[in-house]
PDB file of C-alpha atoms in Angstrom:
ATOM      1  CA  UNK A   1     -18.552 -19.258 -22.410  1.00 49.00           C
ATOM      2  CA  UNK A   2     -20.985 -16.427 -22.024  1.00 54.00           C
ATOM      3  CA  UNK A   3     -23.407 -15.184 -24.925  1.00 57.00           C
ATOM      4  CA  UNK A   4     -23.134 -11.674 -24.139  1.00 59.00           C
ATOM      5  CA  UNK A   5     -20.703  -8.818 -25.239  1.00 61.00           C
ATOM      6  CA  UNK A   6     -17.495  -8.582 -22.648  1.00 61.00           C
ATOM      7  CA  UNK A   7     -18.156  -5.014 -22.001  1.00 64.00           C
ATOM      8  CA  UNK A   8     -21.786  -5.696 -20.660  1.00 72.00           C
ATOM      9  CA  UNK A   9     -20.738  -8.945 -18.472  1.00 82.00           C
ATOM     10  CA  UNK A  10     -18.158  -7.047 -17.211  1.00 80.00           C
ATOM     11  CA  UNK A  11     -20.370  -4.414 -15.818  1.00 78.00           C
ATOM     12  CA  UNK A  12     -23.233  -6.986 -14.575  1.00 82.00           C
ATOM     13  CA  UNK A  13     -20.783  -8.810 -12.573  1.00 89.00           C
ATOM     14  CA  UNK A  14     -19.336  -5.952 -11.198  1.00 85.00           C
ATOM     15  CA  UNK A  15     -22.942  -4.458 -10.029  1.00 83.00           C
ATOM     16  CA  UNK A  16     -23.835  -7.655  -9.060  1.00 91.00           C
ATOM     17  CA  UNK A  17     -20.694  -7.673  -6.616  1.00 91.00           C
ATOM     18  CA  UNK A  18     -21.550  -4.285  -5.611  1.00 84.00           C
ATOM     19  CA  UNK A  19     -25.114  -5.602  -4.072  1.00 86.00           C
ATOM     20  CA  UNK A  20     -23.774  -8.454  -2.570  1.00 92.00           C
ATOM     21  CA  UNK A  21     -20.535  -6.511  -1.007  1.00 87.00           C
ATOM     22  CA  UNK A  22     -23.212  -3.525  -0.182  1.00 85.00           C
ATOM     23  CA  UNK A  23     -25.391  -6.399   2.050  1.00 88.00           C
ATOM     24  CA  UNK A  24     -22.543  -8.403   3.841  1.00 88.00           C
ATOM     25  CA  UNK A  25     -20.797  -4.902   4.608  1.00 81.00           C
ATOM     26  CA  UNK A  26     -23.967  -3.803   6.666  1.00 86.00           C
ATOM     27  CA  UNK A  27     -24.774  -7.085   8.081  1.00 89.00           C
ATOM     28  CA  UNK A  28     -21.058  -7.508   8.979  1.00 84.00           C
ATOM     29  CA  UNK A  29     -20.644  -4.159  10.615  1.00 80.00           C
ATOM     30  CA  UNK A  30     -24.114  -4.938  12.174  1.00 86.00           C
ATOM     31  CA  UNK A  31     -22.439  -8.234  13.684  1.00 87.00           C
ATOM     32  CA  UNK A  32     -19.321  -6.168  15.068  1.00 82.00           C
ATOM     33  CA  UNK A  33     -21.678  -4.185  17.115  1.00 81.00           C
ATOM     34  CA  UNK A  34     -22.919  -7.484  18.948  1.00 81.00           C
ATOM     35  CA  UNK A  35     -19.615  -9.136  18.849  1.00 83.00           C
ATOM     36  CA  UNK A  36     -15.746  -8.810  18.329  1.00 82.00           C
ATOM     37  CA  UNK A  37     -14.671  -8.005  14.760  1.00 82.00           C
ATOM     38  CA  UNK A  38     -11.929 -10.391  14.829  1.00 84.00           C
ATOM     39  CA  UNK A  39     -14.329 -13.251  15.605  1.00 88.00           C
ATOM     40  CA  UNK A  40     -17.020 -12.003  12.868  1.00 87.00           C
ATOM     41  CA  UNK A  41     -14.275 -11.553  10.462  1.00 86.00           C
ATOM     42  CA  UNK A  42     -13.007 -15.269  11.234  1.00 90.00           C
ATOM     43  CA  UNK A  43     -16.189 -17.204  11.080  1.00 92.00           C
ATOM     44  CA  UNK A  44     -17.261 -15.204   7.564  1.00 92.00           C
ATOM     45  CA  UNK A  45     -14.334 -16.380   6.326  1.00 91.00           C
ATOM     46  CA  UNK A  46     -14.935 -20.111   7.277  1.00 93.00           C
ATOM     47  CA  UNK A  47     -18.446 -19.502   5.770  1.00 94.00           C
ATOM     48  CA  UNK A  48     -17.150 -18.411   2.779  1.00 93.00           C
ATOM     49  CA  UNK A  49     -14.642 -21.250   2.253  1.00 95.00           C
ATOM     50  CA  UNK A  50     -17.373 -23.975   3.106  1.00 95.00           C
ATOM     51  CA  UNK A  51     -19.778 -22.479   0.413  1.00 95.00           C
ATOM     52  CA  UNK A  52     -16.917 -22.460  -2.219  1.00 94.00           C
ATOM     53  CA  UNK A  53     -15.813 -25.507  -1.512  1.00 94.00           C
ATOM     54  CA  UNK A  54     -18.944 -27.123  -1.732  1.00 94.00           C
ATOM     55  CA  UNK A  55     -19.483 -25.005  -5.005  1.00 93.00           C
ATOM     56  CA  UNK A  56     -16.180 -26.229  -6.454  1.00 92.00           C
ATOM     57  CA  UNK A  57     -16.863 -29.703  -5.881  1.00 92.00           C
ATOM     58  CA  UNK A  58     -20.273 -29.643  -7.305  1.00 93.00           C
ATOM     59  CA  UNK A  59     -19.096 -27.837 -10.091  1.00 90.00           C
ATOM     60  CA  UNK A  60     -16.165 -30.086 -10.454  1.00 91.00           C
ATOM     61  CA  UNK A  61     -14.261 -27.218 -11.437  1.00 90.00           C
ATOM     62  CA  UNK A  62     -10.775 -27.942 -12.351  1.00 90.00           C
ATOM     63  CA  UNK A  63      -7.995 -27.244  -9.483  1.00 90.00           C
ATOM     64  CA  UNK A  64      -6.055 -24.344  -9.630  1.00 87.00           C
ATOM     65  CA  UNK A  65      -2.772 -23.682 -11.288  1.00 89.00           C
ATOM     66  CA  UNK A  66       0.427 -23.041  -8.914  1.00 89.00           C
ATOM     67  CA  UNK A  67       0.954 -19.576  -9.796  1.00 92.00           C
ATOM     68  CA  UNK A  68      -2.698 -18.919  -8.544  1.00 91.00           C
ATOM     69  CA  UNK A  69      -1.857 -20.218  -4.820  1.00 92.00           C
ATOM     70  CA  UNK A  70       0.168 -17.246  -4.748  1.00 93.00           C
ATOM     71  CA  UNK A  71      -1.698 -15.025  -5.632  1.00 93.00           C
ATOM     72  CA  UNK A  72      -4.483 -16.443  -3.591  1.00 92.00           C
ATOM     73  CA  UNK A  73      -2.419 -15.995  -0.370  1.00 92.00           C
ATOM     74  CA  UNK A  74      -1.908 -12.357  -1.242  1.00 93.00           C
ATOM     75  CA  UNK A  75      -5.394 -11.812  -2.046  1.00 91.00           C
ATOM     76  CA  UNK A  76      -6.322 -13.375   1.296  1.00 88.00           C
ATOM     77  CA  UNK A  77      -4.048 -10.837   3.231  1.00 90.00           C
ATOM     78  CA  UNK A  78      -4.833  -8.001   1.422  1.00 92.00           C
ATOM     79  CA  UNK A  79      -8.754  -8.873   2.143  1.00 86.00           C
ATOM     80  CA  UNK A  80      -8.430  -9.341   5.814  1.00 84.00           C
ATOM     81  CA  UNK A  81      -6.285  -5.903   5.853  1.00 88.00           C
ATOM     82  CA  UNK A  82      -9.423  -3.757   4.068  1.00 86.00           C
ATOM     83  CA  UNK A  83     -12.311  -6.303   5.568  1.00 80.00           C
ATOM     84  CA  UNK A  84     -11.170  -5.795   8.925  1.00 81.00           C
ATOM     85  CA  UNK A  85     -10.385  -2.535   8.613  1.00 84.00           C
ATOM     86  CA  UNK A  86     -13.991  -1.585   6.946  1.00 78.00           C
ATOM     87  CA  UNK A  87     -16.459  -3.317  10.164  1.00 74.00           C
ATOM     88  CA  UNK A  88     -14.057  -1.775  12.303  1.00 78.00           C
ATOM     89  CA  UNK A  89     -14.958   1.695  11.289  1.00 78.00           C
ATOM     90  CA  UNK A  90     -18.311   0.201  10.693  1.00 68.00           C
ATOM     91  CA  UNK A  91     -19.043  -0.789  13.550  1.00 69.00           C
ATOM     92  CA  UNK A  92     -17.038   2.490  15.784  1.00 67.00           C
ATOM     93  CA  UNK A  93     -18.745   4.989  12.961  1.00 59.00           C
ATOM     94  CA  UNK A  94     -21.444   6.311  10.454  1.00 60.00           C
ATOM     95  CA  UNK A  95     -21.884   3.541   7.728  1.00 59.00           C
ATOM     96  CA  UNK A  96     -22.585   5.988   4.991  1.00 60.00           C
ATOM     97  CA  UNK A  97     -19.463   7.827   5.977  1.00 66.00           C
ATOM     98  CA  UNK A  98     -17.079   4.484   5.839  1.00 72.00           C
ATOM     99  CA  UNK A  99     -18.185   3.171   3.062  1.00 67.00           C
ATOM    100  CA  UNK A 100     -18.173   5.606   0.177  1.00 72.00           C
ATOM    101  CA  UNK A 101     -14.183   6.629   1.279  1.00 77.00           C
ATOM    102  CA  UNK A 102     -12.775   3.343   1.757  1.00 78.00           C
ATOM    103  CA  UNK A 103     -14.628   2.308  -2.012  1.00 76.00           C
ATOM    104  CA  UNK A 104     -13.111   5.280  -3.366  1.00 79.00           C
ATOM    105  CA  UNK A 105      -9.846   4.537  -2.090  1.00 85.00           C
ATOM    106  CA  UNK A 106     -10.331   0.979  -3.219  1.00 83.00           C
ATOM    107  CA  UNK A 107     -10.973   2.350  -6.659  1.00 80.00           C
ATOM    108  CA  UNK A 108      -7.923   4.640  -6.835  1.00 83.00           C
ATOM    109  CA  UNK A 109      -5.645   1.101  -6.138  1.00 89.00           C
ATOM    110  CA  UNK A 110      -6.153  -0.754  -9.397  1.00 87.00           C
ATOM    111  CA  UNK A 111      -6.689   2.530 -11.736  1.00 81.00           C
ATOM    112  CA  UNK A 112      -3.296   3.592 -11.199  1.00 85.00           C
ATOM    113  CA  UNK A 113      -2.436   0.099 -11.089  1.00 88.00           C
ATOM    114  CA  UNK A 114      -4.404  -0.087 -14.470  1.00 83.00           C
ATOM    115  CA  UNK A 115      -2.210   2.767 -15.656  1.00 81.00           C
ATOM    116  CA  UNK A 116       0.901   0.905 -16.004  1.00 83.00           C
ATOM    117  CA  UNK A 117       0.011  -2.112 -17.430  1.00 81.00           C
ATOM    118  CA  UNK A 118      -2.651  -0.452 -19.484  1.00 75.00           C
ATOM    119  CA  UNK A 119      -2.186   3.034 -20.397  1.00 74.00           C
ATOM    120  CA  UNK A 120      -3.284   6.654 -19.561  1.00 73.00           C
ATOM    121  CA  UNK A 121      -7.111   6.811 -18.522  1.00 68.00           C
ATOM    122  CA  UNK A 122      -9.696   8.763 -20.561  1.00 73.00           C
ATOM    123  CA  UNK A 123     -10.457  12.213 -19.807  1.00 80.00           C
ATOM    124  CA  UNK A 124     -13.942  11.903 -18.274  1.00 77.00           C
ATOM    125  CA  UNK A 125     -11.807   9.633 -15.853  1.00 71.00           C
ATOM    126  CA  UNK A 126      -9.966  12.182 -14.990  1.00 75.00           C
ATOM    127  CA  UNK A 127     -12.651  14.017 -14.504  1.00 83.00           C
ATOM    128  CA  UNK A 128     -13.941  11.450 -12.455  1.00 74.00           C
ATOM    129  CA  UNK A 129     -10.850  11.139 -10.008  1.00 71.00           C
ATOM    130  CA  UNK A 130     -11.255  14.960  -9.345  1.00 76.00           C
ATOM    131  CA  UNK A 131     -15.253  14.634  -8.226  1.00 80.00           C
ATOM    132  CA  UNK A 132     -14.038  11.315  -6.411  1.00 73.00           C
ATOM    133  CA  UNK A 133     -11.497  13.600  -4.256  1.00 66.00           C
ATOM    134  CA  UNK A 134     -14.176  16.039  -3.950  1.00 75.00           C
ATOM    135  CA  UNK A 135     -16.647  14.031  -2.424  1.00 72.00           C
ATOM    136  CA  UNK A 136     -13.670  11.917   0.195  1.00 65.00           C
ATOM    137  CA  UNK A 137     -13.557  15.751   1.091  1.00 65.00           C
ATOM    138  CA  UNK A 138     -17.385  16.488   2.048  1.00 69.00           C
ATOM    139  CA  UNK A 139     -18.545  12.969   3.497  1.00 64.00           C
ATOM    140  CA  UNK A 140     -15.159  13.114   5.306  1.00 54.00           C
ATOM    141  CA  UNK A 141     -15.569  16.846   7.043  1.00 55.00           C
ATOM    142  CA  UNK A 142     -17.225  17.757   9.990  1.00 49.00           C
ATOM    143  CA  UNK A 143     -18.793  21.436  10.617  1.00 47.00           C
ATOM    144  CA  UNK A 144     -16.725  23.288   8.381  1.00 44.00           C
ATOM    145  CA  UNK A 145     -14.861  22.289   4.748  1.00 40.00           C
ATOM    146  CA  UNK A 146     -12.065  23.722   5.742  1.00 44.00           C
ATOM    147  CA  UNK A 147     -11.361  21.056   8.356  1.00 50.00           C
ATOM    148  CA  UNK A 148     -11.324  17.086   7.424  1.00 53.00           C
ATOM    149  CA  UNK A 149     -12.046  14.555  10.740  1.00 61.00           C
ATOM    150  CA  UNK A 150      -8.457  12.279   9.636  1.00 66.00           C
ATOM    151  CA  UNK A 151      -9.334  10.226  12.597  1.00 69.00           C
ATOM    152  CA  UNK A 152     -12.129   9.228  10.539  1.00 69.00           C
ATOM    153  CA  UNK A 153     -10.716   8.792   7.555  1.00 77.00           C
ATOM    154  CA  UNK A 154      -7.996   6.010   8.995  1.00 82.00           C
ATOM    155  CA  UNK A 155      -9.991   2.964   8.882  1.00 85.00           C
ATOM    156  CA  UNK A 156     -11.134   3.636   5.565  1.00 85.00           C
ATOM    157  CA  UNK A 157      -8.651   4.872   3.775  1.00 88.00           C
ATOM    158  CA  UNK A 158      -6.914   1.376   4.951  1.00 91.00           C
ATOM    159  CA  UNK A 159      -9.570  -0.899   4.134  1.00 88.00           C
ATOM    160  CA  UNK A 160      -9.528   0.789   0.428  1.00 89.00           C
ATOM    161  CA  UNK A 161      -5.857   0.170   0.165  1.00 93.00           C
ATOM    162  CA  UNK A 162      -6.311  -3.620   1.345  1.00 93.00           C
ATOM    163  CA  UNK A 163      -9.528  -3.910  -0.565  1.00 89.00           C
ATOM    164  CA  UNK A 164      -7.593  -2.089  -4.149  1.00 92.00           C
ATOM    165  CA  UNK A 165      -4.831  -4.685  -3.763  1.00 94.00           C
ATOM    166  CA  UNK A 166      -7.180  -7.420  -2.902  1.00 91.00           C
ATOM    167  CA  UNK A 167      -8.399  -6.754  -6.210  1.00 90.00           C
ATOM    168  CA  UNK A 168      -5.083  -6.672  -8.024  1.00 93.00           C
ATOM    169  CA  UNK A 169      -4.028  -9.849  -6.842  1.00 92.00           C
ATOM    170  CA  UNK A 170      -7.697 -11.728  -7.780  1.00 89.00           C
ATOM    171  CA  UNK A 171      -7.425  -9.773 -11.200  1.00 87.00           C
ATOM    172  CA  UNK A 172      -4.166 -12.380 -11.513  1.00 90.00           C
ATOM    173  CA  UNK A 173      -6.202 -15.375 -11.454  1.00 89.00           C
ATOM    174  CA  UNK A 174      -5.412 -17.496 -14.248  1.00 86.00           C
ATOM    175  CA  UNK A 175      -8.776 -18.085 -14.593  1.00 80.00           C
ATOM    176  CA  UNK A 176      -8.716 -21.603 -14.806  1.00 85.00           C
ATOM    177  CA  UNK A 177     -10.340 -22.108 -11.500  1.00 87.00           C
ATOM    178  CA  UNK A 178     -12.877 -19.270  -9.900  1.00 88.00           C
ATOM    179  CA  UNK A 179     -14.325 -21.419  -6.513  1.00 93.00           C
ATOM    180  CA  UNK A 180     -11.165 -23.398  -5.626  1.00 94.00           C
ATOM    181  CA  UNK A 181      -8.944 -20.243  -5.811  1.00 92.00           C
ATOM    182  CA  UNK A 182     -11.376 -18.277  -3.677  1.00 92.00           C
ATOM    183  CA  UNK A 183     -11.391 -20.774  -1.106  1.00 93.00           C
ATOM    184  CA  UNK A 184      -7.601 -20.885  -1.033  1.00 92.00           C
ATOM    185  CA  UNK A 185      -7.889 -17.171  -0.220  1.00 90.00           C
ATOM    186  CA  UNK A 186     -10.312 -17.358   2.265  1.00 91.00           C
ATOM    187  CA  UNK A 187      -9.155 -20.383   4.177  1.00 92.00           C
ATOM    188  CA  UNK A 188      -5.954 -18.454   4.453  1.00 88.00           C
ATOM    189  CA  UNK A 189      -7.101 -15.562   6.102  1.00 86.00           C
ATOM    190  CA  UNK A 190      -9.970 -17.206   8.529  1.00 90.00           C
ATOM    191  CA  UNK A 191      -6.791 -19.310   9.697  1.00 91.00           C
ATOM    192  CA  UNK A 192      -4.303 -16.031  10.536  1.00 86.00           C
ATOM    193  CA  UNK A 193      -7.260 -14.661  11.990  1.00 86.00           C
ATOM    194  CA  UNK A 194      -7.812 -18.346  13.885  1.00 90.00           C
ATOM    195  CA  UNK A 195      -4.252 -18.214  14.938  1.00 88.00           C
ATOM    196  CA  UNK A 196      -4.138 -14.885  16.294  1.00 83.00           C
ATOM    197  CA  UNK A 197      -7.216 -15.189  18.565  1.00 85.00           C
ATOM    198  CA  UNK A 198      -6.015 -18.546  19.910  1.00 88.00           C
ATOM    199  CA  UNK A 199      -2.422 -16.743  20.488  1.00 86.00           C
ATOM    200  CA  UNK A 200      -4.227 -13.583  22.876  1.00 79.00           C
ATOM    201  CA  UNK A 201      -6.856 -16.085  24.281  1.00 80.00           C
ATOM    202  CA  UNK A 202      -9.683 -13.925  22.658  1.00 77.00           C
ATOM    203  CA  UNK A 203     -11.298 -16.867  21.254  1.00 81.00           C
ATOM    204  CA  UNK A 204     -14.963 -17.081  21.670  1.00 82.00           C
ATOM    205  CA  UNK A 205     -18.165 -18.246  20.854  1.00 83.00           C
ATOM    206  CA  UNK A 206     -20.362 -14.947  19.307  1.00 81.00           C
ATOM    207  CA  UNK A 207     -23.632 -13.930  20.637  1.00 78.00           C
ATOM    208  CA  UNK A 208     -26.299 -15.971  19.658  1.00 82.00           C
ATOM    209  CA  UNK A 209     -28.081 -11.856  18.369  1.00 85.00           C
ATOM    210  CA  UNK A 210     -24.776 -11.842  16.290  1.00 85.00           C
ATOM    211  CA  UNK A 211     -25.658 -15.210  14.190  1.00 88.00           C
ATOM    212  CA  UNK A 212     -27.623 -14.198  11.491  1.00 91.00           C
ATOM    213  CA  UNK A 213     -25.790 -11.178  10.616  1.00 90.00           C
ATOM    214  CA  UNK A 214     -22.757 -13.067  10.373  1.00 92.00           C
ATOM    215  CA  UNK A 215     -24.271 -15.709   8.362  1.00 93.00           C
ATOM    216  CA  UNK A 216     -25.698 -12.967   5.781  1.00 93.00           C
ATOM    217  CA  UNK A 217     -22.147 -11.478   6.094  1.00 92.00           C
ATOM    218  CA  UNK A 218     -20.519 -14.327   5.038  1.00 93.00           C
ATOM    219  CA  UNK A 219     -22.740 -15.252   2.098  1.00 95.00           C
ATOM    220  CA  UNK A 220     -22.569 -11.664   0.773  1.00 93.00           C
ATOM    221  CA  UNK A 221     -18.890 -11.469   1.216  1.00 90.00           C
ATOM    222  CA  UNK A 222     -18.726 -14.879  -0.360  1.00 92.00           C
ATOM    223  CA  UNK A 223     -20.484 -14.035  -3.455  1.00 94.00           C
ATOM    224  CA  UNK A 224     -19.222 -10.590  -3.941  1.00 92.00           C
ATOM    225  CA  UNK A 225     -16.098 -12.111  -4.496  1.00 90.00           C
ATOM    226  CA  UNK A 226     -16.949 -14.593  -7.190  1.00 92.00           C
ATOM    227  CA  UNK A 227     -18.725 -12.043  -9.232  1.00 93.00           C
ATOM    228  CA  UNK A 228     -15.508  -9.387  -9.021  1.00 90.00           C
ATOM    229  CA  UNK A 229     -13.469 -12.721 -10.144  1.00 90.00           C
ATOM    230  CA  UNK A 230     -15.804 -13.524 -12.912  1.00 89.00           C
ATOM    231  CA  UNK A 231     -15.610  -9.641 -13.808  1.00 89.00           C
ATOM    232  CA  UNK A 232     -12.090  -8.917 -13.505  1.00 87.00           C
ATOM    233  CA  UNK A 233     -11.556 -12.160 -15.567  1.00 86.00           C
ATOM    234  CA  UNK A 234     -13.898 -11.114 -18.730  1.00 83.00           C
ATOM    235  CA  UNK A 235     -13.467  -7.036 -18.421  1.00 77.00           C
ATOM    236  CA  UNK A 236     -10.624  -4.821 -17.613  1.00 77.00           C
ATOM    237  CA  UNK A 237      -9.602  -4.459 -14.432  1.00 84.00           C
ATOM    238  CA  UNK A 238     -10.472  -0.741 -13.588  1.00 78.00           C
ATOM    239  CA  UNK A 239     -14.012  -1.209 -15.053  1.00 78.00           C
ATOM    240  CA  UNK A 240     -14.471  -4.202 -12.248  1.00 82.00           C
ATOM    241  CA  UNK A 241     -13.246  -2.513  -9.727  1.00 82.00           C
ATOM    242  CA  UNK A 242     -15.382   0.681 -10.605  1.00 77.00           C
ATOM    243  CA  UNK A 243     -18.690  -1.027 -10.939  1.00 77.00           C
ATOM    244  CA  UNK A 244     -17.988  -3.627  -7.998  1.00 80.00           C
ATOM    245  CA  UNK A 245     -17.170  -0.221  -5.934  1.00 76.00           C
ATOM    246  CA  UNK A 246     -20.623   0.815  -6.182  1.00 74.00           C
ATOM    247  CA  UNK A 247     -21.347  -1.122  -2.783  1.00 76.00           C
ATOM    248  CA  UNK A 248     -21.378   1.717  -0.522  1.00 70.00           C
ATOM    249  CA  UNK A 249     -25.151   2.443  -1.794  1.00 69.00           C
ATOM    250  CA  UNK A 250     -26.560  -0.539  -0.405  1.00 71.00           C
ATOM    251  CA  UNK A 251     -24.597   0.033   2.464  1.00 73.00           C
ATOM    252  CA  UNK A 252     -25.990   3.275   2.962  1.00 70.00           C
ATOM    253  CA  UNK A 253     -29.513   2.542   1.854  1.00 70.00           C
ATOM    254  CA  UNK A 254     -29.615  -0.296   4.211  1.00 76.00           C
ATOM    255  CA  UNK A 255     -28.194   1.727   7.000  1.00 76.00           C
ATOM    256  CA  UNK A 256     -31.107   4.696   6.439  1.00 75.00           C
ATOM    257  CA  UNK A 257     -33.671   2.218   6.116  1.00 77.00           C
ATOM    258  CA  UNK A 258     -33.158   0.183   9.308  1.00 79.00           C
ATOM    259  CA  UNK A 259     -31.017   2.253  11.808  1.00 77.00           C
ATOM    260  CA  UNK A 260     -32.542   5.576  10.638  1.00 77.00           C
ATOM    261  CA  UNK A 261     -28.727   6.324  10.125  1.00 72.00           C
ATOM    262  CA  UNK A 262     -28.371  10.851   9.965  1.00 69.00           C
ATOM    263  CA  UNK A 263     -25.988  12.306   7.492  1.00 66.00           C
ATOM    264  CA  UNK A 264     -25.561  16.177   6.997  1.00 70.00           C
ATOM    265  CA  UNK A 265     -26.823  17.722   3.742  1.00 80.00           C
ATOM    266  CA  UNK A 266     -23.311  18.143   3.152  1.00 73.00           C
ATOM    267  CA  UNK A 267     -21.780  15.034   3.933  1.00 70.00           C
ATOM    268  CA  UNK A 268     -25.102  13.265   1.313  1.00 79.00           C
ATOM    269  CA  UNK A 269     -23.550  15.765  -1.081  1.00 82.00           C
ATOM    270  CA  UNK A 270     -20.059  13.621  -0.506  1.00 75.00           C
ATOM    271  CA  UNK A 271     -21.737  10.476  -0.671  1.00 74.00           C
ATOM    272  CA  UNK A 272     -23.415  11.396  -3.571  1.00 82.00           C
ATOM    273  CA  UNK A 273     -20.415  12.807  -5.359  1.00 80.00           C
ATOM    274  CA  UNK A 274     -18.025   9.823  -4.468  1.00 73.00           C
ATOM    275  CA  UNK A 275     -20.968   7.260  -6.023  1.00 75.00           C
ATOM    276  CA  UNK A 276     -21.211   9.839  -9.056  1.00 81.00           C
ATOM    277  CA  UNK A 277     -17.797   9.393 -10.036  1.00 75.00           C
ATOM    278  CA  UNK A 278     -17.847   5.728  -9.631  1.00 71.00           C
ATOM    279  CA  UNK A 279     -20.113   5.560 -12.359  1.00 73.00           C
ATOM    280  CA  UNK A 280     -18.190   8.227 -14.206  1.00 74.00           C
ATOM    281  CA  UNK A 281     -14.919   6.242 -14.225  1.00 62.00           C
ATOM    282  CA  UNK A 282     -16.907   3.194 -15.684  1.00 62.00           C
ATOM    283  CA  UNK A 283     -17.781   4.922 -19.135  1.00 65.00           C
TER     284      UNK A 283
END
């Protein structure tokens, strides 16, 4: 289908998730800041199911097989668990702090996962998990490394564990159908999220401030997705995962160059670190 080596689409998908995860994750947690994350969460969704839809259909890619619903429905739980979870602490915290822990944690997931159905990692993986626990450690402290904020570390540390399974479950995509299986997923969870505003009355229409942040949200999120399916479908799974978990930079980057975001030396040391052995894992 593709005229390029599996090992190189593998990793070009995966960055190319990373930058489009890395933009909807700041716009989103931008959005939360105007506007409930429930809603903002919700209406992404619906974005992202029109835009597959619409993709599907022009496309006129095949529908997908029944074992894919399933996994589809997982996917779309698992997503709204570690979505939520990240513009939560996005929104309540530092981005450059969130980010790199809850991809790190995301990371972790499907490499052990990885490690059953495929074997023992290579040492300079290893190596990498090591740096990777190093660097949770530094972004994740406060004044002193002997003392680690786990308030802080709640939200992401849950959004990686949604976000890792997330990506076991699309890993299990037959394969047959990329845009309809997506939209299964995401119709799912912008209708639990639907159901569960209209059952505590919190329904509401956003901030008009809140629209195009959303919007951009929702596209990112949308298309992040379909290039970790079309990378966990051609590459192994932990090599996906690794290079799609490279998002936190543009999350930070964005967050430096338009809030003027402040990060100790030592916590850019963590950051730095966790992104370090992201790439390390990946070779």
């Amino acid at each position: 289908m593709f005229p390029f080596p599996a090992e190189l689409l593998v990793v070009v998908f995966g960055l190319a998730a990373a930058m489009s995860w890395g933009t909807g994750d700041f716009s989103g947690g931008i959005a939360t800041r105007k506007t409930s994350v429930y809603i903002v969460v919700m209406i992404t969704q619906f974005i992202g199911f029109f835009l597959l839809v619409t993709t599907g259909h022009i496309t006129s890619e095949p529908f997908p097989l029944e074992i894919d619903y399933l996994w589809a429905l997982l996917a779309g739980i698992f997503g709204n668990v570690g979505i939520l979870s990240l513009y939560k602490g996005l929104s309540s915290g530092k981005m450059g702090l969130v980010a790199p822990v809850s991809a790190v944690v995301a990371v972790l997931v499907p490499v052990i996962y990885s490690l059953f159905t495929e074997g023992l990692p290579a040492f300079h993986k290893i190596l990498g998990f090591s740096i990777a626990l190093v660097g949770v450690w530094l972004v994740s402290s406060s004044s002193s490394l002997a003392k680690i904020n786990t308030d802080a570390l709640k939200l992401p540390i849950l959004a990686g564990l949604g976000f890792g399974l997330a990506y076991i479950s699309i890993s299990n995509f037959s394969g047959v159908s990329i845009f309809w299986t997506l939209a299964v997923a995401k119709i799912e969870g912008a209708t639990i999220l639907l159901l569960f505003l209209l059952s505590k009355g919190h329904l509401c229409i956003p901030a008009r401030k809140a629209a195009l942040p959303i919007l951009i949200a929702g596209i990112g999120d949308t298309a992040g997705s379909i290039f970790f399916t079309a990378a966990s479908q051609v590459g192994r799974l932990d090599i996906a995962t690794i290079t799609s978990a490279l998002y936190p930079a543009g999350t930070v980057l964005l967050s430096w160059i338009v809030l003027g975001e402040y990060l100790s030396s030592r916590q850019w040391m963590g950051v730095l670190m966790a992104l370090f052995s992201v790439i390390l894992l990946s070779v």
